[in-house]
Amino acid sequence: MAANDRGIGRRALLLSGVVAVVVGGGAVVDGMVARPAAAAALPAFDNCAQLQQWVDRAAAKESSSYAATEGFVNSAPGVAVPTAGRVATTTGTSASALAPQASPGKAAADNAVGSSATGTNVQEAGVDEPDQVKTDGRHIVGITQGRGLWIAELHNHTPRVVGRLALDGAASSLLLAGDRALVLTSQQGIAVDSGAGISPGTPEGTTSGSIAPRPHDGRSRLVIIDLADARAPRVVASQDVTGSVLTARQVGSVAWVVSESQPASRKRIEPPSGSLLPKRTVRDSSGAVVTDDTVMSCSAVRHPTTLSGSQLLTVQPVDITASSPFTKGRSAGVVASGGIVYASANRLYVATTTWGSAANTQIHAFNISDGKQAKYAGSGSVTGTLLSQWSMSEQNGFLRVASTRGSVVPPPGEGDAPARADTSESLVTILAEQSSKLVRVGRVGGLGRGERVFAVRWLGNLAAVVTFRQTDPLYLLDVTKPTAPRLLGELKITGYSAYLHPVGDGLLLGVGHEADTMGRIENAKATLFDVRDPAHPRKVDSLDLGRGWSDVEGDSHAFTYLPSKRLALLPLMSEDGSVATSIAVTPSGVSAAGRLVEGGQVQRFVPVGDAVVALGFGRLSAVDPVSLDVLGAASLL
């Protein structure tokens, strides 16, 4: 979480359909015995010859007609619903047989969550995420594609750009550590994946935080910039690397950069720069080459036990504040296509979906606890596909994963319903790290029959999962014991929430859309849920945001909450001309506080001390956080 969550409590919130609680394996449902989730410790290649042989065989298989029928790794992250595949059975008791039990005590979500120290709305406290704008509390540092990096200060509520630095390529996001920035740049002109996830309104197989397809054979650039003199930012070091940088996560001063490359194969035509391992060229502040080698050795690469795809994922540590940021750490890799990235302070997980007779998601864990090297920790899999990074959460050594499998039931008159065995359901699977494997120890199935996951939030022992087709049910589930979750209460309302945020006092704020009883989408809305009594959750209030759309539905970085002011700020493209809105939150309800109707589309709100700035396309504005009146503005072009 992005703020203190020690008082969260001992229960879970599930906004979904039908729930089935799973304890252990081998239980019988509908007369069938379910098999446990697959787990494996992936072996490493002994040498480069073995890696080359694997890549050649995989390339030959991918180019054959067999690949079209059997399915390979789907490199597009955030696919929410598979379109085919038989639904596997679920161990445990069906939800219909579960009666709500007594509340175990005081409800969770008591602590409001604000932005990170750099002004970004992130998933985990102490784990920063790349974004297009950051703050150190005094300066605002951002990226404008085609214009490079800029630095601004506030003077009497008026932003002023004080420094600029031109950058080659498509600079897309950055991280801050001390008086340095790490800028992630694609030389192909394709934006780096923000990891924010799929928007419920985007086509399946695409994400709002990325532009597909990603290049496997191009080069990306990582740039360390010194910001000590805000008026004269300068490059300290840079690294060009084969392939595409997907995203990164920062713990302390170390950024863990995840990239994807396509190893050269003798079975396909490669570009002249094709290589087996991702290559890197490190330059110093003068541009002189100081290192020209591969990111890692062949023996640092793990692979599945059976032939699959040939793409290579790499996790590389970059110490932003070090004298040699790119050469001190050790990288690790796994043969897999790029997918969804999530990280806690100690582990980084990469989830990638494979397709065949049914969809499954493989999850690879890397130990990043020492801050110096990425160590492969284990692999496992869960049934179905994930929505976004929010689908995963690690706590006390357990990885909790929300997924959807099967086919969604279409709205009336919009297609045939799938067979009962193929009807979608969502699941929460709990994995434990055991002997270099991610082993399933508990699972909840049967969530939202015929629906798919629209939002997930993890709050300590409280998990929030929204599914939607016609209604937005709210289920409360206690997952204090990973092997023994239990159902506590439920609430059903129309519409859906695509993003959930704890606003304190046992309240959750959801941002999404209203819908009629047939599931037809109506106006945008914000909904306040009271979960203090998990046996009796209730809707406190909802706010009609009019006909429009908020980027928050597909990009959680677009959401900002100010706990001290009890205000939520979010972009909102509305037919009334609004480009942003502020929402006042109290224990008794939510209300519109202000609207921004000038300056073009808003992308982010960033708290800077006691002030708030709004980032738009080519414009930076200081705004009153309540009314959103513009106090001063500056051009970024």
XYZ file of C-alpha atoms in Angstrom:
637
model
C 0.000 0.000 0.000
C 1.011 3.610 -0.409
C 0.480 4.513 3.237
C 0.382 2.993 6.678
C -1.855 -0.088 6.610
C -0.935 -1.688 9.908
C -4.456 -1.164 11.213
C -6.129 -2.813 8.250
C -7.560 -5.742 10.179
C -8.161 -9.414 9.573
C -10.638 -9.861 6.775
C -11.003 -9.511 3.033
C -13.346 -7.647 0.773
C -14.587 -9.257 -2.405
C -16.773 -7.286 -4.796
C -17.903 -10.105 -6.999
C -20.436 -12.761 -7.787
C -20.746 -16.207 -6.221
C -17.956 -17.218 -3.856
C -16.523 -20.634 -3.042
C -14.009 -21.042 -0.244
C -11.160 -23.437 -0.833
C -9.064 -25.051 1.869
C -6.263 -27.351 0.746
C -6.487 -29.705 -2.234
C -8.334 -32.826 -3.230
C -11.806 -31.675 -2.220
C -14.730 -32.642 -4.440
C -16.992 -30.203 -6.303
C -19.747 -31.408 -8.637
C -18.346 -34.914 -8.309
C -14.929 -33.941 -9.645
C -11.596 -33.753 -7.866
C -9.647 -30.570 -8.574
C -5.942 -30.667 -9.255
C -3.581 -28.296 -7.419
C -2.040 -25.309 -9.159
C 1.138 -26.146 -11.022
C 4.422 -25.199 -9.360
C 7.950 -25.594 -10.573
C 11.505 -24.572 -9.840
C 12.722 -23.622 -13.296
C 16.177 -24.989 -14.154
C 18.943 -22.731 -15.419
C 20.822 -23.191 -18.679
C 24.291 -24.606 -18.142
C 25.766 -22.701 -21.053
C 24.959 -20.581 -24.090
C 24.825 -23.599 -26.398
C 21.831 -24.933 -24.461
C 20.104 -21.539 -24.593
C 20.735 -21.296 -28.331
C 19.295 -24.753 -28.889
C 16.182 -23.859 -26.889
C 15.652 -20.634 -28.848
C 16.115 -22.391 -32.183
C 13.610 -25.122 -31.329
C 11.093 -22.608 -29.957
C 11.437 -20.410 -33.041
C 10.821 -23.372 -35.323
C 7.770 -24.371 -33.327
C 6.382 -20.833 -33.243
C 6.597 -20.542 -37.018
C 4.754 -23.784 -37.637
C 1.020 -24.299 -37.930
C 1.188 -26.181 -34.630
C 1.654 -22.890 -32.784
C -1.638 -21.583 -34.144
C -3.593 -24.483 -32.652
C -1.755 -25.123 -29.400
C -1.170 -21.527 -28.315
C 1.881 -19.736 -27.005
C 2.614 -17.053 -24.499
C 0.436 -14.023 -25.092
C 2.699 -11.007 -24.742
C -0.125 -8.532 -24.297
C -0.517 -7.933 -20.563
C -3.795 -7.321 -18.824
C -6.016 -9.694 -20.792
C -8.962 -9.967 -18.489
C -11.028 -12.784 -19.920
C -10.092 -15.827 -21.996
C -12.506 -16.465 -24.844
C -12.293 -20.247 -24.718
C -11.271 -23.095 -22.495
C -12.968 -25.468 -20.164
C -13.413 -24.243 -16.620
C -11.500 -26.353 -14.144
C -13.207 -27.439 -10.971
C -12.685 -25.671 -7.688
C -11.764 -27.313 -4.441
C -13.759 -26.390 -1.398
C -17.352 -25.571 -0.549
C -19.662 -23.740 -2.952
C -20.665 -20.226 -1.992
C -24.347 -21.087 -2.042
C -23.701 -23.445 0.857
C -21.933 -20.803 2.931
C -23.912 -18.748 5.369
C -22.417 -15.448 6.555
C -20.610 -15.882 9.856
C -20.158 -13.517 12.741
C -17.772 -10.598 12.248
C -14.325 -11.314 13.702
C -14.038 -7.782 15.039
C -13.432 -4.180 13.984
C -13.462 -3.652 10.232
C -10.482 -2.781 8.080
C -9.494 0.069 5.761
C -9.222 2.462 8.720
C -6.167 4.215 7.298
C -6.435 6.586 4.363
C -3.832 6.122 1.621
C -2.106 9.117 0.073
C 0.479 9.445 -2.662
C 4.074 8.235 -2.423
C 6.881 10.602 -1.434
C 7.353 11.370 -5.138
C 3.675 12.215 -5.651
C 2.607 9.006 -7.411
C -0.346 6.848 -6.417
C 1.370 3.471 -5.963
C 0.326 0.000 -4.880
C 2.843 -0.749 -2.123
C 4.315 1.527 0.531
C 8.050 1.897 -0.047
C 7.859 0.627 -3.650
C 7.776 3.490 -6.122
C 6.536 3.157 -9.697
C 7.595 4.969 -12.877
C 5.374 7.834 -13.961
C 5.532 10.805 -16.291
C 5.812 13.322 -13.465
C 7.406 13.244 -9.995
C 8.173 15.630 -7.142
C 10.824 15.852 -4.419
C 8.569 18.115 -2.370
C 9.967 21.282 -3.879
C 10.566 20.659 -7.579
C 8.271 19.039 -10.116
C 10.172 16.843 -12.573
C 8.515 15.470 -15.665
C 8.829 14.019 -19.135
C 7.265 15.392 -22.305
C 7.679 13.109 -25.305
C 9.636 14.861 -28.022
C 10.763 17.539 -25.544
C 12.698 15.529 -22.998
C 12.940 16.256 -19.273
C 11.831 19.437 -17.572
C 12.058 20.781 -14.002
C 9.596 23.287 -12.545
C 9.234 25.227 -9.304
C 6.266 26.974 -7.730
C 6.507 30.713 -7.132
C 3.479 32.302 -5.453
C 1.201 29.539 -6.721
C 2.559 29.882 -10.246
C 4.649 27.077 -11.762
C 7.794 28.090 -13.592
C 9.950 25.819 -15.726
C 13.528 26.406 -14.592
C 15.454 23.611 -16.326
C 15.276 21.394 -19.406
C 17.255 18.541 -20.906
C 16.714 17.175 -24.407
C 16.693 13.367 -24.659
C 16.907 11.037 -27.628
C 14.102 8.570 -28.223
C 10.656 8.474 -26.655
C 11.175 9.297 -22.986
C 8.079 7.935 -21.280
C 8.507 7.777 -17.500
C 10.926 8.367 -14.671
C 11.880 7.568 -11.091
C 13.513 9.827 -8.476
C 16.157 9.038 -5.853
C 17.829 11.893 -3.984
C 18.824 14.512 -6.527
C 18.885 12.060 -9.418
C 16.333 10.755 -11.878
C 16.202 7.529 -13.876
C 14.443 8.077 -17.200
C 13.041 5.104 -19.144
C 13.183 5.635 -22.885
C 12.185 3.575 -25.878
C 14.325 4.076 -28.968
C 11.440 2.625 -31.005
C 9.066 5.415 -30.041
C 6.810 3.021 -28.118
C 5.833 3.969 -24.591
C 7.043 1.930 -21.668
C 4.291 -0.037 -19.949
C 3.176 1.746 -16.781
C 1.847 -1.522 -15.335
C -1.387 0.189 -14.525
C -3.530 -2.492 -16.133
C -6.388 -2.879 -18.504
C -9.254 -0.446 -18.575
C -12.675 -2.081 -18.526
C -13.507 -0.044 -21.615
C -10.478 -1.041 -23.674
C -10.436 -4.007 -26.052
C -9.394 -7.270 -24.487
C -5.708 -7.930 -24.971
C -4.645 -4.278 -24.799
C -3.784 -2.074 -21.869
C -4.320 1.577 -21.205
C -0.765 1.850 -19.911
C 1.032 0.596 -23.003
C 1.030 0.674 -26.770
C 1.191 -2.721 -28.439
C 3.072 -4.365 -29.965
C 6.301 -3.954 -28.046
C 9.536 -4.284 -30.018
C 11.639 -7.335 -29.218
C 14.578 -6.547 -31.483
C 14.940 -2.795 -30.943
C 16.862 -0.975 -28.245
C 15.761 0.967 -25.200
C 17.694 3.510 -23.183
C 18.013 4.099 -19.449
C 19.370 7.523 -18.491
C 20.591 8.705 -15.080
C 20.236 12.492 -14.737
C 21.725 14.713 -12.021
C 19.154 17.250 -10.790
C 21.284 18.923 -8.106
C 21.288 22.106 -10.158
C 17.668 22.354 -11.237
C 18.572 24.931 -13.854
C 21.175 22.732 -15.480
C 20.238 19.037 -15.310
C 22.940 16.809 -16.782
C 23.365 13.193 -17.826
C 25.487 11.152 -15.402
C 25.352 7.832 -17.215
C 23.234 5.972 -19.749
C 22.656 2.410 -20.891
C 21.343 1.220 -24.239
C 19.856 -2.264 -23.942
C 18.516 -4.733 -26.485
C 14.741 -5.108 -26.510
C 12.047 -3.099 -24.782
C 11.875 -1.894 -21.206
C 8.483 -2.939 -19.846
C 8.477 -1.157 -16.501
C 10.446 -0.848 -13.245
C 9.931 -0.831 -9.487
C 12.047 1.172 -7.051
C 12.958 0.180 -3.484
C 15.234 2.684 -1.777
C 17.664 3.995 -4.372
C 17.573 0.801 -6.468
C 15.309 0.479 -9.489
C 14.522 -3.044 -10.683
C 14.102 -2.682 -14.425
C 12.151 -5.360 -16.292
C 12.830 -5.693 -20.010
C 11.938 -8.095 -22.793
C 14.084 -9.156 -25.731
C 13.950 -11.626 -28.591
C 17.052 -13.863 -28.631
C 18.567 -14.407 -32.055
C 17.668 -17.714 -33.662
C 19.202 -19.594 -36.551
C 15.628 -20.559 -37.509
C 14.430 -17.025 -38.284
C 15.763 -14.021 -40.111
C 17.297 -11.702 -37.530
C 18.272 -8.042 -37.810
C 22.029 -7.384 -38.036
C 22.146 -6.517 -34.337
C 20.440 -9.758 -33.295
C 22.071 -11.469 -30.318
C 21.302 -14.397 -28.062
C 21.382 -12.394 -24.830
C 20.302 -8.780 -24.401
C 23.305 -6.547 -24.975
C 24.015 -3.323 -23.194
C 26.248 -0.364 -23.899
C 26.980 1.813 -20.874
C 28.261 5.366 -21.348
C 29.565 7.920 -18.881
C 28.609 11.588 -18.643
C 30.771 12.471 -21.673
C 29.190 9.767 -23.813
C 32.275 7.552 -23.765
C 31.607 3.810 -23.694
C 32.654 2.257 -20.380
C 30.950 -1.145 -20.727
C 29.875 -3.069 -23.809
C 28.705 -6.571 -22.941
C 25.618 -8.664 -22.229
C 23.260 -7.827 -19.393
C 23.785 -11.280 -17.845
C 25.319 -14.680 -18.500
C 23.488 -17.620 -20.084
C 23.641 -19.481 -16.770
C 21.578 -16.676 -15.168
C 18.626 -17.569 -17.418
C 15.916 -19.979 -16.235
C 13.551 -21.873 -18.520
C 10.383 -24.003 -18.301
C 10.779 -27.772 -18.279
C 8.838 -28.063 -21.538
C 9.372 -26.099 -24.728
C 7.385 -22.863 -24.833
C 8.026 -19.405 -26.264
C 11.442 -17.956 -26.991
C 11.179 -14.443 -25.580
C 13.481 -13.521 -22.718
C 12.541 -11.477 -19.648
C 15.343 -9.746 -17.724
C 15.313 -8.165 -14.273
C 18.211 -5.727 -13.825
C 19.082 -3.695 -10.709
C 20.021 -0.054 -11.300
C 21.305 1.899 -8.290
C 20.245 5.408 -9.217
C 22.533 7.154 -6.708
C 25.630 5.000 -7.222
C 28.765 6.216 -8.993
C 28.334 3.345 -11.485
C 24.548 2.840 -11.614
C 24.485 0.140 -14.314
C 27.458 -2.085 -13.515
C 27.298 -2.974 -9.815
C 24.234 -5.252 -9.686
C 23.575 -8.707 -11.091
C 20.656 -9.445 -13.380
C 18.526 -12.558 -13.775
C 16.315 -13.801 -16.586
C 13.647 -16.295 -17.503
C 12.428 -17.573 -20.864
C 8.974 -15.990 -20.950
C 7.121 -13.233 -22.711
C 6.531 -9.903 -21.057
C 3.464 -9.600 -18.895
C 2.285 -7.966 -15.688
C 4.837 -6.795 -13.119
C 4.207 -6.435 -9.390
C 6.714 -5.924 -6.584
C 6.801 -5.819 -2.819
C 9.864 -4.603 -0.931
C 11.401 -8.107 -1.078
C 10.043 -9.802 -4.198
C 9.389 -8.882 -7.798
C 6.863 -10.991 -9.714
C 6.298 -11.250 -13.457
C 3.046 -12.874 -14.603
C 2.538 -14.021 -18.180
C -0.441 -15.783 -19.762
C -0.206 -18.920 -21.869
C -2.976 -20.167 -24.136
C -3.915 -23.696 -25.061
C -6.976 -25.741 -24.188
C -7.416 -23.243 -21.332
C -5.718 -20.053 -20.208
C -3.242 -20.140 -17.365
C -0.944 -17.517 -15.893
C 2.637 -18.396 -15.043
C 4.190 -16.335 -12.264
C 7.935 -16.000 -11.790
C 9.323 -14.621 -8.524
C 12.652 -12.839 -8.054
C 14.274 -12.093 -4.704
C 15.304 -8.414 -4.622
C 15.766 -8.093 -0.870
C 19.523 -7.396 -0.836
C 19.270 -4.478 -3.270
C 22.226 -5.752 -5.299
C 21.137 -8.689 -7.388
C 17.979 -10.230 -8.738
C 17.855 -13.855 -7.620
C 15.365 -16.261 -9.146
C 13.112 -17.436 -6.299
C 10.562 -19.754 -7.896
C 7.672 -20.190 -10.295
C 4.077 -21.346 -10.170
C 0.830 -20.835 -12.001
C -2.792 -19.951 -11.438
C -5.844 -20.713 -13.512
C -7.100 -17.936 -15.753
C -5.798 -14.480 -16.612
C -4.967 -11.378 -14.574
C -6.349 -7.873 -14.874
C -3.283 -5.818 -13.914
C -0.551 -5.451 -11.313
C -3.328 -4.992 -8.741
C -4.235 -8.641 -9.267
C -1.192 -9.627 -7.188
C -0.185 -8.899 -3.611
C 2.521 -10.372 -1.391
C 2.274 -10.395 2.385
C 4.186 -12.396 4.974
C 5.635 -14.648 2.287
C 2.278 -15.434 0.651
C 1.386 -14.244 -2.849
C -2.320 -13.603 -3.345
C -3.545 -13.574 -6.962
C -6.939 -12.664 -8.431
C -7.752 -14.132 -11.848
C -10.636 -14.844 -14.233
C -11.161 -18.005 -16.271
C -13.816 -19.036 -18.769
C -16.149 -17.044 -21.036
C -18.184 -14.047 -19.933
C -21.951 -14.193 -20.447
C -22.831 -11.434 -22.961
C -25.587 -8.906 -22.239
C -29.073 -9.934 -23.436
C -29.360 -9.779 -27.196
C -25.605 -9.491 -27.752
C -24.620 -13.101 -28.333
C -25.096 -16.608 -27.062
C -24.267 -17.534 -23.508
C -21.389 -20.001 -23.114
C -21.962 -23.541 -21.980
C -22.224 -23.947 -18.226
C -18.816 -25.600 -18.065
C -17.275 -22.650 -19.942
C -19.000 -19.859 -18.020
C -16.467 -17.522 -16.464
C -15.655 -17.264 -12.793
C -13.016 -15.381 -10.876
C -10.659 -16.787 -8.279
C -8.301 -15.685 -5.549
C -5.377 -18.097 -5.272
C -2.838 -17.983 -2.454
C 0.679 -19.218 -3.217
C 3.517 -19.934 -0.815
C 7.212 -20.011 -1.695
C 8.469 -23.520 -0.968
C 11.769 -24.995 -2.224
C 12.009 -22.594 -5.176
C 8.375 -23.194 -6.097
C 5.208 -21.159 -5.754
C 2.804 -23.715 -4.324
C -0.929 -23.189 -3.907
C -2.025 -23.355 -0.279
C -5.510 -21.884 -0.556
C -8.022 -20.689 -3.088
C -11.397 -18.995 -3.390
C -13.348 -19.806 -6.541
C -16.772 -19.199 -8.040
C -16.548 -15.396 -7.884
C -18.782 -13.542 -10.319
C -20.114 -16.381 -12.461
C -20.455 -15.110 -16.020
C -18.502 -11.948 -15.170
C -14.868 -10.838 -15.081
C -12.648 -8.946 -12.696
C -12.854 -5.164 -13.067
C -10.817 -4.030 -10.052
C -8.670 -5.479 -7.278
C -7.395 -3.923 -4.046
C -5.324 -5.584 -1.337
C -5.228 -4.011 2.124
C -3.258 -6.283 4.402
C -5.722 -9.053 5.195
C -8.424 -7.226 3.273
C -8.750 -7.979 -0.434
C -11.146 -6.130 -2.737
C -12.174 -7.699 -6.043
C -14.806 -6.180 -8.330
C -16.452 -8.239 -11.048
C -19.133 -6.986 -13.397
C -21.643 -7.981 -16.058
C -24.957 -6.737 -14.740
C -24.392 -5.819 -11.089
C -21.432 -4.960 -8.883
C -21.671 -7.349 -5.923
C -19.639 -6.723 -2.802
C -18.457 -9.780 -0.866
C -16.409 -9.658 2.315
C -13.937 -12.458 2.903
C -11.584 -13.045 5.815
C -8.177 -14.231 4.502
C -6.261 -13.892 7.737
C -5.334 -17.565 7.399
C -4.121 -18.188 3.828
C -5.279 -21.808 3.990
C -8.685 -21.051 5.497
C -10.498 -18.032 4.020
C -14.143 -17.572 4.982
C -17.123 -15.612 3.710
C -18.455 -12.870 5.986
C -21.045 -10.723 4.205
C -22.277 -9.367 0.887
C -23.754 -6.340 -0.864
C -25.103 -5.978 -4.415
C -25.474 -2.733 -6.336
C -25.740 -1.805 -10.004
C -22.752 -0.640 -12.038
C -19.120 -1.304 -11.302
C -15.989 0.126 -9.712
C -12.835 -0.049 -11.835
C -10.604 1.365 -9.097
C -10.883 1.158 -5.304
C -9.112 3.379 -2.779
C -9.100 3.392 1.054
C -10.097 6.830 2.324
C -10.039 6.092 6.066
C -12.628 5.328 8.745
C -13.361 1.915 7.265
C -14.429 3.434 3.945
C -13.505 2.563 0.367
C -14.036 4.900 -2.583
C -14.771 3.250 -5.930
C -14.472 4.965 -9.316
C -16.332 3.469 -12.251
C -19.683 3.625 -14.015
C -23.339 3.185 -13.228
C -25.290 0.570 -15.197
C -28.897 -0.461 -15.489
C -30.155 -3.847 -14.309
C -29.361 -5.332 -17.730
C -25.729 -4.284 -17.472
C -25.873 -1.389 -19.949
C -23.262 1.218 -19.026
C -24.528 4.626 -17.980
C -22.880 7.679 -16.358
C -19.525 7.694 -14.615
C -19.829 7.523 -10.842
C -17.950 7.428 -7.570
C -19.249 5.135 -4.811
C -18.437 5.143 -1.109
C -18.536 1.769 0.681
C -18.613 1.237 4.452
C -16.860 -2.032 5.388
C -16.432 -1.480 9.123
C -18.829 -4.324 9.808
C -17.773 -6.995 7.319
C -20.887 -9.039 8.022
C -23.037 -6.117 6.854
C -21.233 -3.996 4.247
C -23.223 -1.103 2.887
C -23.155 1.576 0.237
C -22.904 4.929 1.993
C -23.369 7.159 -1.016
C -22.666 7.572 -4.717
C -21.908 10.595 -6.864
C -23.090 10.901 -10.455
C -20.134 12.217 -12.487
C -22.145 12.653 -15.679
C -21.588 11.236 -19.124
C -17.866 10.835 -19.460
C -14.819 8.785 -18.665
C -11.923 8.950 -16.225
C -8.412 7.683 -16.959
C -8.452 6.293 -13.417
C -10.418 3.329 -14.772
C -7.355 2.136 -16.678
C -4.465 3.893 -14.947
C -4.303 4.037 -11.159
C -1.526 6.663 -11.367
C -4.203 9.113 -12.524
C -5.889 8.977 -9.090
C -4.809 11.245 -6.231
C -6.147 11.280 -2.679
C -5.312 14.023 -0.156
C -5.955 12.472 3.288
C -5.548 15.750 5.208
C -8.179 17.438 3.045
C -10.333 14.338 2.466
C -10.331 15.068 -1.242
C -10.052 12.761 -4.240
C -8.749 14.303 -7.466
C -9.174 12.605 -10.828
C -9.173 13.397 -14.550
C -12.659 13.293 -16.036
C -13.505 13.881 -19.671
C -17.159 14.904 -19.562
C -19.693 16.173 -22.067
C -20.033 19.372 -20.002
C -16.458 20.300 -20.886
C -14.872 19.236 -17.615
C -11.380 17.769 -17.765
C -11.034 16.957 -14.039
C -13.025 16.816 -10.828
C -12.434 16.933 -7.080
C -14.579 14.839 -4.755
C -15.091 15.630 -1.095
C -15.278 12.539 1.120
C -16.886 12.413 4.564
C -18.088 9.471 6.668
C -21.622 10.313 5.556
C -21.095 10.668 1.814
C -19.337 12.022 -1.266
C -19.974 15.286 -3.085
C -18.586 17.251 -6.004
C -16.164 19.871 -4.702
C -14.837 21.390 -7.914
C -14.435 21.025 -11.660
C -11.579 21.978 -13.952
C -12.771 23.178 -17.353
C -9.685 24.830 -18.841
C -6.174 23.933 -19.910
C -6.882 20.794 -21.919
C -7.007 17.199 -20.774
C -5.500 16.526 -17.347
C -3.228 13.521 -16.928
C -2.078 13.786 -13.304
C -2.539 15.679 -10.049
C 0.645 15.939 -7.967
C 0.780 17.150 -4.336
C 3.770 19.478 -3.878
C 3.995 20.472 -0.243
C 0.680 22.155 0.539
C 0.024 22.860 -3.112
C -1.356 20.754 -5.950
C -0.298 20.901 -9.586
C -2.196 19.477 -12.545
C -0.260 18.033 -15.468
C -1.919 18.401 -18.838
C -0.727 17.928 -22.404
C 1.974 20.596 -22.691
C 0.762 22.519 -19.652
C 1.439 22.577 -15.908
C -1.094 24.317 -13.656
C -1.206 25.090 -9.963
C -4.783 24.562 -8.780
C -6.884 25.055 -5.699
C -7.369 21.450 -4.508
C -11.019 22.031 -3.577
C -12.431 24.173 -6.369
C -9.719 23.246 -8.911
C -9.537 26.913 -9.893
C -6.285 27.553 -11.778
C -3.950 29.767 -9.749
C -1.160 29.884 -12.296
C 0.119 27.944 -15.293
C 3.217 27.349 -17.391
C 3.779 25.879 -20.835
C 5.876 22.722 -21.091
C 6.355 23.053 -24.863
